[in-house]
XYZ file of C-alpha atoms in Angstrom:
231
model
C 0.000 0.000 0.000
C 2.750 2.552 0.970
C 5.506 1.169 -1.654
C 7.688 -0.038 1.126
C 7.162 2.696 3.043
C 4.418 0.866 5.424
C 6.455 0.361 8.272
C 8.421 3.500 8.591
C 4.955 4.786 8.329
C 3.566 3.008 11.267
C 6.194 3.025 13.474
C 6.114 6.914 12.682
C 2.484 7.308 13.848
C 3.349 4.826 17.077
C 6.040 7.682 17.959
C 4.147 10.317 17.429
C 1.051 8.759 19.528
C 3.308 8.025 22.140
C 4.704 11.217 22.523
C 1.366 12.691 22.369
C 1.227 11.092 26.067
C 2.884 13.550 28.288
C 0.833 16.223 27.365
C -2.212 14.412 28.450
C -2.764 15.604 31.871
C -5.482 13.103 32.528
C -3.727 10.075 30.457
C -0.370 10.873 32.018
C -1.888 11.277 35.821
C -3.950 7.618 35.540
C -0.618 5.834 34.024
C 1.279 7.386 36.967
C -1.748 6.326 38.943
C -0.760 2.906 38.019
C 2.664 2.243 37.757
C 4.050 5.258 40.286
C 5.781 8.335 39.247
C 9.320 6.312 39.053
C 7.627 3.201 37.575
C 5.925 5.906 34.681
C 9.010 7.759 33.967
C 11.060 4.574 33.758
C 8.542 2.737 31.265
C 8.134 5.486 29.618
C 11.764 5.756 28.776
C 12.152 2.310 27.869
C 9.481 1.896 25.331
C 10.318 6.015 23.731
C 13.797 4.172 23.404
C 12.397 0.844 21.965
C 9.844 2.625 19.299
C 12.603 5.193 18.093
C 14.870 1.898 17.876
C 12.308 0.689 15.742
C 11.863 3.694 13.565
C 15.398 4.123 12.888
C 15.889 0.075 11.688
C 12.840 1.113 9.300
C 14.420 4.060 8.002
C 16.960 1.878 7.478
C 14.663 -0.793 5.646
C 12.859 1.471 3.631
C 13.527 1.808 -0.079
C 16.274 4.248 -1.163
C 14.302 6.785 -3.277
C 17.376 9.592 -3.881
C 15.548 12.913 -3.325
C 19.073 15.009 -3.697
C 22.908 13.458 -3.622
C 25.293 13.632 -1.282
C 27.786 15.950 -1.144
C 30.825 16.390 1.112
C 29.767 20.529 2.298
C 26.788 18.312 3.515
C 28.860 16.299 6.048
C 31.313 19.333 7.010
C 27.962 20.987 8.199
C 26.476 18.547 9.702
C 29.844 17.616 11.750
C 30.330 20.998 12.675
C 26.582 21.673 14.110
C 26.086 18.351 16.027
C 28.796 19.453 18.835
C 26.237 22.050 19.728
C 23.250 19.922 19.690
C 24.937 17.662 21.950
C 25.777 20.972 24.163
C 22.224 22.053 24.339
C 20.997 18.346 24.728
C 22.960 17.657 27.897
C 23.200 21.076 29.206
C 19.352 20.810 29.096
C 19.248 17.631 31.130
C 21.717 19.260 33.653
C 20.013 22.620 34.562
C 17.170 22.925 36.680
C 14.090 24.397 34.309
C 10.912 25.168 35.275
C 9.884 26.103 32.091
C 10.963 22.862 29.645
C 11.458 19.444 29.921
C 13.959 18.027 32.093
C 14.378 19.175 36.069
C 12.416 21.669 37.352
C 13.716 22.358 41.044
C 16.382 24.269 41.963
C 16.015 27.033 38.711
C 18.128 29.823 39.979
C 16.608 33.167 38.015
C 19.595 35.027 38.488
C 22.242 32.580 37.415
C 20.328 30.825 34.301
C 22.989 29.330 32.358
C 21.823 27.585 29.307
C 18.432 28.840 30.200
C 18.534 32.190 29.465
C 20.807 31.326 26.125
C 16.967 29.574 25.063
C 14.114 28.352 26.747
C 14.170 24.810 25.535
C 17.912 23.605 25.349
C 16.827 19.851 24.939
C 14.346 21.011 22.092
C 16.846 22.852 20.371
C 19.433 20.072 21.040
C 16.857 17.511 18.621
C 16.451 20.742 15.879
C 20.052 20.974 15.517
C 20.585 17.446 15.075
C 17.580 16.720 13.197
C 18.237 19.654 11.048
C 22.050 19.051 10.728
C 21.499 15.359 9.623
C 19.200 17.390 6.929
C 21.733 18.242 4.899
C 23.666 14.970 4.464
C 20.997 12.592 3.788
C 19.288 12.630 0.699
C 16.652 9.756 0.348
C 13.831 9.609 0.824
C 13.208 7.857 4.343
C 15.525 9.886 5.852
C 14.354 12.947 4.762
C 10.953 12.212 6.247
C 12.728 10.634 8.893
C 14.907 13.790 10.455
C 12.264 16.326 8.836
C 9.612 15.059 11.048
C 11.412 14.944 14.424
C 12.686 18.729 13.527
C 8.806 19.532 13.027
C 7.516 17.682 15.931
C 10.548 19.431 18.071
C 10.038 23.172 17.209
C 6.469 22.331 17.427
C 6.987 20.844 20.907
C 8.154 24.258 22.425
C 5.050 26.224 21.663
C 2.923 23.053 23.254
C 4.911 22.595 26.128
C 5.046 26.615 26.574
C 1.413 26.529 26.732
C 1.192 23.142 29.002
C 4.049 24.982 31.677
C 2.002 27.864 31.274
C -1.372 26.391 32.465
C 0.536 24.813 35.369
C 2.498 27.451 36.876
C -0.425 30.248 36.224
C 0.215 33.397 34.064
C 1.551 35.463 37.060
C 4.864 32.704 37.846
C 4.860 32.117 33.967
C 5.714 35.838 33.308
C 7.769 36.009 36.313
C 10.286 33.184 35.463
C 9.607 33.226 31.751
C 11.143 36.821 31.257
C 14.405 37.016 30.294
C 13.740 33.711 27.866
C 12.867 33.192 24.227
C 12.480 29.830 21.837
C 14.727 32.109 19.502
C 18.449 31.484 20.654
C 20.206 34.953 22.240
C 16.757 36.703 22.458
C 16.188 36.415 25.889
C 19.495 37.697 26.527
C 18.453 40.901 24.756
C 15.200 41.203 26.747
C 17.567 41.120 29.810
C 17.916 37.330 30.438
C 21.586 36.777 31.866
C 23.446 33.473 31.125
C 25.543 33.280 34.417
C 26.816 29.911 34.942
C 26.809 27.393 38.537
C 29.068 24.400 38.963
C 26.249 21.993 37.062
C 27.401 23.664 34.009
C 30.969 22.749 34.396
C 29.539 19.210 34.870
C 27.358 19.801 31.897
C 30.214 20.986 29.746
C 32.223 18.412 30.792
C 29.368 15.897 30.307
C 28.718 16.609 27.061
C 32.572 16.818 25.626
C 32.568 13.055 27.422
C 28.893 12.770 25.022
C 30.675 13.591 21.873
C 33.387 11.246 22.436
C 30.881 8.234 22.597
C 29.355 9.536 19.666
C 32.128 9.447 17.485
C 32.702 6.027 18.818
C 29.923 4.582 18.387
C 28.637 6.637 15.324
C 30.791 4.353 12.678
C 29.739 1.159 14.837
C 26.411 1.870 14.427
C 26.077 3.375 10.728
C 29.491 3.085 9.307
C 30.446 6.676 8.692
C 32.919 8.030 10.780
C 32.188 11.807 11.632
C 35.932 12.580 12.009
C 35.157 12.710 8.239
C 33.268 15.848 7.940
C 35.953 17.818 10.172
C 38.153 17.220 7.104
């Protein structure tokens, strides 16, 4: 029916329903009901893991339609932006936010860090990868593939934005919100600061460790080496 395409398409829509979970007050309170907040945040975890496992092997599976070639500016870029995703990923993971996903106690408005560089580092950290890996991979799977996690990432800042919103009330909202943007260096302009605490030397150092395994692994797991791009 989809020329090959039928499982990249379903496992697609399985991601995308399952991610549609967290923002489902009631659906998300019931399953934590069940299982406990640790037993919901661990399952969770393990079967986002499993599906995107799955939706990467049918990327891989999927017929090669060439919608552009590849071309070696493609790979430079792409090597050169990832460092950064990984930066914003981890960083994102490591300070306490309020506002995104990831930790929310502890935010310390007047040393913000990563926060007040954008509001939703771990967002941004998918967009830059998504978008990087853009550029280097021409087919067609992929292309849908990376496209629609760097959709269903800039998208997920306005909904969360709106779901943090409705939680903390408009007044605590404004109050911690000011001083951030979605836009990258905007908040700094509005009169965010970026002032860094000791978790950002672990992030930093956290996420230089992250690269590492990912150029480790990275020719393991799809046989390019992205040493090769830096070249």
């Amino acid at each position: 029916m989809f020329g090959g395409f039928g499982g990249l398409v379903g496992s697609f829509i399985v991601f995308l329903l399952l991610h549609s979970i967290p923002p489902m007050r009631g659906v998300k309170q019931s399953l934590i009901n069940h299982l406990g907040k640790v037993g919901y945040y661990t399952v969770y975890s393990l079967v986002s893991t499993a599906v995107l496992i799955w939706l990467i092997h049918e990327v891989w599976a999927a017929p090669y339609v060439e919608l552009w070639p590849f071309e070696p500016w493609a790979a430079r870029a792409t090597a050169h932006i990832m460092p950064f995703s990984i930066l914003f990923f981890v960083m994102g993971f490591v300070r306490p936010n309020p506002l995104s996903i990831g930790p929310g106690k502890g935010f310390d408005k007047e040393r913000m860090g990563v926060v007040g560089v954008v509001r939703h580092p771990i967002l941004w950290g998918f967009v830059l990868w998504a978008g990087a890996h853009l550029f280097a991979n021409g087919g067609l799977a992929e292309v849908l593939f990376f496209a629609g996690l760097l959709l269903l990432s800039v998208s997920g800042m306005f909904i969360v934005d709106r779901r943090k919103r409705r939680l903390l009330g408009d007044e605590k909202w404004s109050e911690l919100s000011s001083g951030t943007s979605n836009i990258p260096f905007v908040g700094l302009i509005k009169g965010g600061n970026c002032r860094p605490t000791l978790k950002d030397a672990f992030g930093i150092v956290l996420a230089v460790l992250s690269f590492g395994l990912v150029l480790w692994l990275h020719p393991v797991l799809f046989n390019v080496s992205p040493l090769s791009g830096f070249l």
